[in-house]
CSV table of C-alpha atoms in Angstrom, one decimal:
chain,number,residue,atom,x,y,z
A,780,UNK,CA,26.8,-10.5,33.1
A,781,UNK,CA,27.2,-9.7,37.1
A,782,UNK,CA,25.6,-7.3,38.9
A,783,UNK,CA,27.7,-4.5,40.9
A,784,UNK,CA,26.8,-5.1,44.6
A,785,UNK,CA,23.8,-2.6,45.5
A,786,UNK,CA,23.0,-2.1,41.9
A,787,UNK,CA,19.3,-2.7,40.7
A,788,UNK,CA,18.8,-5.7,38.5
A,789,UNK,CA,17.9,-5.0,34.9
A,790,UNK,CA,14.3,-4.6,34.4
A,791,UNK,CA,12.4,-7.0,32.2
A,792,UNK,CA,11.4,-7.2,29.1
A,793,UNK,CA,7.4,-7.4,30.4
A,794,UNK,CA,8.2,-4.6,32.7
A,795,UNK,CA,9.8,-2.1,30.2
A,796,UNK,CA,6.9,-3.0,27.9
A,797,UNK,CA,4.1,-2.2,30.2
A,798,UNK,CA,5.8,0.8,31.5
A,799,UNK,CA,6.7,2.1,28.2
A,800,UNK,CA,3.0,1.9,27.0
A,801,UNK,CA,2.0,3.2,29.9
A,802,UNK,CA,4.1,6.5,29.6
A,803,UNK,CA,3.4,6.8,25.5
A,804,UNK,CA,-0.2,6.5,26.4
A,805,UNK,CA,-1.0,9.1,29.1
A,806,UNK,CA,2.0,11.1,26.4
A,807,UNK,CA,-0.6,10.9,23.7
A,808,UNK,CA,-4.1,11.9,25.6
A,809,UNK,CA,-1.5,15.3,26.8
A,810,UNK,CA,-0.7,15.7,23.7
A,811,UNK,CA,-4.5,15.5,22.2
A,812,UNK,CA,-5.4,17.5,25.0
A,813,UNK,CA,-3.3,20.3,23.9
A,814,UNK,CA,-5.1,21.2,21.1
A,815,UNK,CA,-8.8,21.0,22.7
A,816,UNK,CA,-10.0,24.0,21.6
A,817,UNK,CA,-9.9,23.6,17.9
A,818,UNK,CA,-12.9,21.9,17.4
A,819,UNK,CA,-12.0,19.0,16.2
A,820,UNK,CA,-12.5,15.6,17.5
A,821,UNK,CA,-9.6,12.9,17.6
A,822,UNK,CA,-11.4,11.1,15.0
A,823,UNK,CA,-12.0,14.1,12.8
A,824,UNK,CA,-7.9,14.7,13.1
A,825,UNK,CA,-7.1,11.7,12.4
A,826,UNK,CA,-9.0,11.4,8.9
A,827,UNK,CA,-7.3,14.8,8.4
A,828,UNK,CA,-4.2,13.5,9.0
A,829,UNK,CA,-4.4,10.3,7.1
A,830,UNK,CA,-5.9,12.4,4.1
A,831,UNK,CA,-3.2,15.0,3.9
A,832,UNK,CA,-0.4,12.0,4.1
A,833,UNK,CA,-2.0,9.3,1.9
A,834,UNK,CA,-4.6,10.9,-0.5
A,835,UNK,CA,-8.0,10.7,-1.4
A,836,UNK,CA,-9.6,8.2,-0.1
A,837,UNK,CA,-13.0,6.4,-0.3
A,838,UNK,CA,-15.8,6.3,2.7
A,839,UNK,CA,-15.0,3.1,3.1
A,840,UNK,CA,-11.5,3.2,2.7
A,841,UNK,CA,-11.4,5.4,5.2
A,842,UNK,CA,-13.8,3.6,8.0
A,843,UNK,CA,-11.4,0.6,7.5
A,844,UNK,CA,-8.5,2.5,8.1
A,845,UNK,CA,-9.8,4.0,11.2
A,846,UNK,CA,-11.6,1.0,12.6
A,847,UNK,CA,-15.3,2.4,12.3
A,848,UNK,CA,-18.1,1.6,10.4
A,849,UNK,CA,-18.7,3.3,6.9
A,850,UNK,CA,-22.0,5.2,8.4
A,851,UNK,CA,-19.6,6.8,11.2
A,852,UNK,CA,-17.0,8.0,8.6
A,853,UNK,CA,-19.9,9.3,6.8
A,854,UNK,CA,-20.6,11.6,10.0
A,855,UNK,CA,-17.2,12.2,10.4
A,856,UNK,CA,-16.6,13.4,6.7
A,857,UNK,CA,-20.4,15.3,6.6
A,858,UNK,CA,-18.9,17.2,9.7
A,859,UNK,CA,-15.5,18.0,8.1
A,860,UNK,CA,-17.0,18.5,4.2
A,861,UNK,CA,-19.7,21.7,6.4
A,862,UNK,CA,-16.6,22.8,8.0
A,863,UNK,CA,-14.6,23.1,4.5
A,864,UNK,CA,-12.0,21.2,5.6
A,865,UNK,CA,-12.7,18.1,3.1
A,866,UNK,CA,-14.1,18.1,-0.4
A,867,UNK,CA,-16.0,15.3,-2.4
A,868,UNK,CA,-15.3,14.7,-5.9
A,869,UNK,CA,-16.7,11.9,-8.5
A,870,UNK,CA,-13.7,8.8,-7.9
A,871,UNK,CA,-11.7,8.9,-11.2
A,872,UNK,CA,-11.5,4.9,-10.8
A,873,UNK,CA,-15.6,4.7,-10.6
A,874,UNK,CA,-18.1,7.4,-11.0
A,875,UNK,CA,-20.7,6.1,-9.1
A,876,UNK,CA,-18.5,6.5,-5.8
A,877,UNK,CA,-17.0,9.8,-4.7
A,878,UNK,CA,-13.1,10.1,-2.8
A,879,UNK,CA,-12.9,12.7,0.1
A,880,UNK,CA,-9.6,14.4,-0.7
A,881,UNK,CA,-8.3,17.4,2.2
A,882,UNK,CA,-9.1,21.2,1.5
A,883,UNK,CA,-6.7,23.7,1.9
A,884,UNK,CA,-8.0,25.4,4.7
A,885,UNK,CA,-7.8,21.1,6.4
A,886,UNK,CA,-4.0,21.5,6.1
A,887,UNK,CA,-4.2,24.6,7.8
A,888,UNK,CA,-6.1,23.6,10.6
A,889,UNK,CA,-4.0,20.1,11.0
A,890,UNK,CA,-1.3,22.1,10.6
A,891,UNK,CA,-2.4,24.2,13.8
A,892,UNK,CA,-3.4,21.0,15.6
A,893,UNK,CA,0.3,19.6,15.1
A,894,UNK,CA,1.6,22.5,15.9
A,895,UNK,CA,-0.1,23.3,19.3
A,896,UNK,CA,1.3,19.3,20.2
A,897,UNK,CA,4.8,20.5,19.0
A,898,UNK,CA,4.7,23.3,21.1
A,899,UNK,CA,3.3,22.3,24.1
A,900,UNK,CA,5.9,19.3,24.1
A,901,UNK,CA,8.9,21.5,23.3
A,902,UNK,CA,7.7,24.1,25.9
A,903,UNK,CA,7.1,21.4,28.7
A,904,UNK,CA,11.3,19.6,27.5
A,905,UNK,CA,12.5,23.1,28.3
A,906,UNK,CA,10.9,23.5,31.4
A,907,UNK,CA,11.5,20.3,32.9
A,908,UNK,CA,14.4,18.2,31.6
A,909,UNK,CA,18.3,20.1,31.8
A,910,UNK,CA,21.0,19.4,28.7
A,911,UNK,CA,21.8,15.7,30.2
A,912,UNK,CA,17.8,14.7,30.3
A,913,UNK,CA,17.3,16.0,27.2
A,914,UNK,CA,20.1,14.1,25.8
A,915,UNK,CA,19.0,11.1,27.6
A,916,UNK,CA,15.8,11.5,26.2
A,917,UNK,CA,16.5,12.0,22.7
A,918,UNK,CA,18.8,9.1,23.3
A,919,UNK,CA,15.6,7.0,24.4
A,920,UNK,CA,14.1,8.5,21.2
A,921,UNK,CA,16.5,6.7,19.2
A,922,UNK,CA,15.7,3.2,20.3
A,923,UNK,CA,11.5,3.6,20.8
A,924,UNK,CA,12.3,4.6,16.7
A,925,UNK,CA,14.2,1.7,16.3
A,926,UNK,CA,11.4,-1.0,18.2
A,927,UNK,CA,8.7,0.9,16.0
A,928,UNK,CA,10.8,0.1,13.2
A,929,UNK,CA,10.8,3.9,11.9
C-alpha cells in the first residue's frame, strides 16, 4: 500500500503498543483516583471485586489471585471482615479452612466505587469529546475489546 504524498506513515506495531499502555495506564490510576474518598484501598477493591464476580474464595486463593502473600490477604480481609464488607464461614469443601464470601453492604460499597469511575468517565466524554470523538472513540473501543479478546 502507498502512502498519499504529505501523509504520515502508519505507526508501528511497537509504537501503538507503548502508546496504548501508556494512555490505559495513566486511564486507570484517574479512574482509581475518582473514588479516593471511600476508604478503600486498591487492593481492598479489588478482592471486593473478584469476590462479588467469582465467589467465595479461600485466603490463599485469594493471595494467589492478587499476587500477594497469604499473610497480606489476611490484612486485607481482617480490614474488610471489621468493616462488614466480607464474612467468614467454615469452607463446605474442608472444615478446618474458612472461605471469605462478600457482605451485602461489600456490594454496596463496590457498587459506589464503580459507580463514582462510571461517572467521572462519562462526565469527563461529555465535556471533552463532541458526537464524532465520541464515535471515534467508541469505535477505538471496539478493537482494544477485540486485542483483549473480550
Amino acid at each position: 500500500m502507498t502512502q498519499a504524498s504529505g501523509a504520515a506513515p502508519d505507526p508501528s506495531a511497537d509504537e501503538v503498543a507503548n502508546q496504548l499502555a501508556s494512555v490505559v495506564g495513566r486511564l486507570l490510576r484517574r479512574l482509581r483516583s475518582t473514588s479516593s474518598e471511600s476508604l478503600l484501598t486498591p487492593t481492598q477493591r479489588s478482592v471486593l471485586a473478584r469476590l462479588d464476580d467469582g465467589g467465595a474464595a479461600t485466603t490463599a486463593d485469594l493471595a494467589r489471585a492478587e499476587f500477594v502473600r497469604p499473610q497480606s490477604m489476611r490484612l486485607t480481609l481482617g480490614s474488610l471482615e471489621a468493616q462488614g464488607l466480607v464474612e467468614r464461614a467454615p469452607d463446605p469443601a474442608d472444615g478446618r479452612k474458612s472461605v471469605m464470601s462478600i457482605t451485602d453492604a461489600g456490594r454496596a460499597t463496590l457498587a459506589e466505587v464503580r459507580a463514582a469511575k462510571r461517572n467521572w468517565l462519562a462526565e469527563t466524554v461529555a465535556a471533552e469529546l463532541d458526537g464524532h470523538e465520541r464515535r471515534t472513540v467508541a469505535e477505538a473501543v471496539a478493537l482494544i475489546e477485540r486485542l483483549v479478546g473480550s
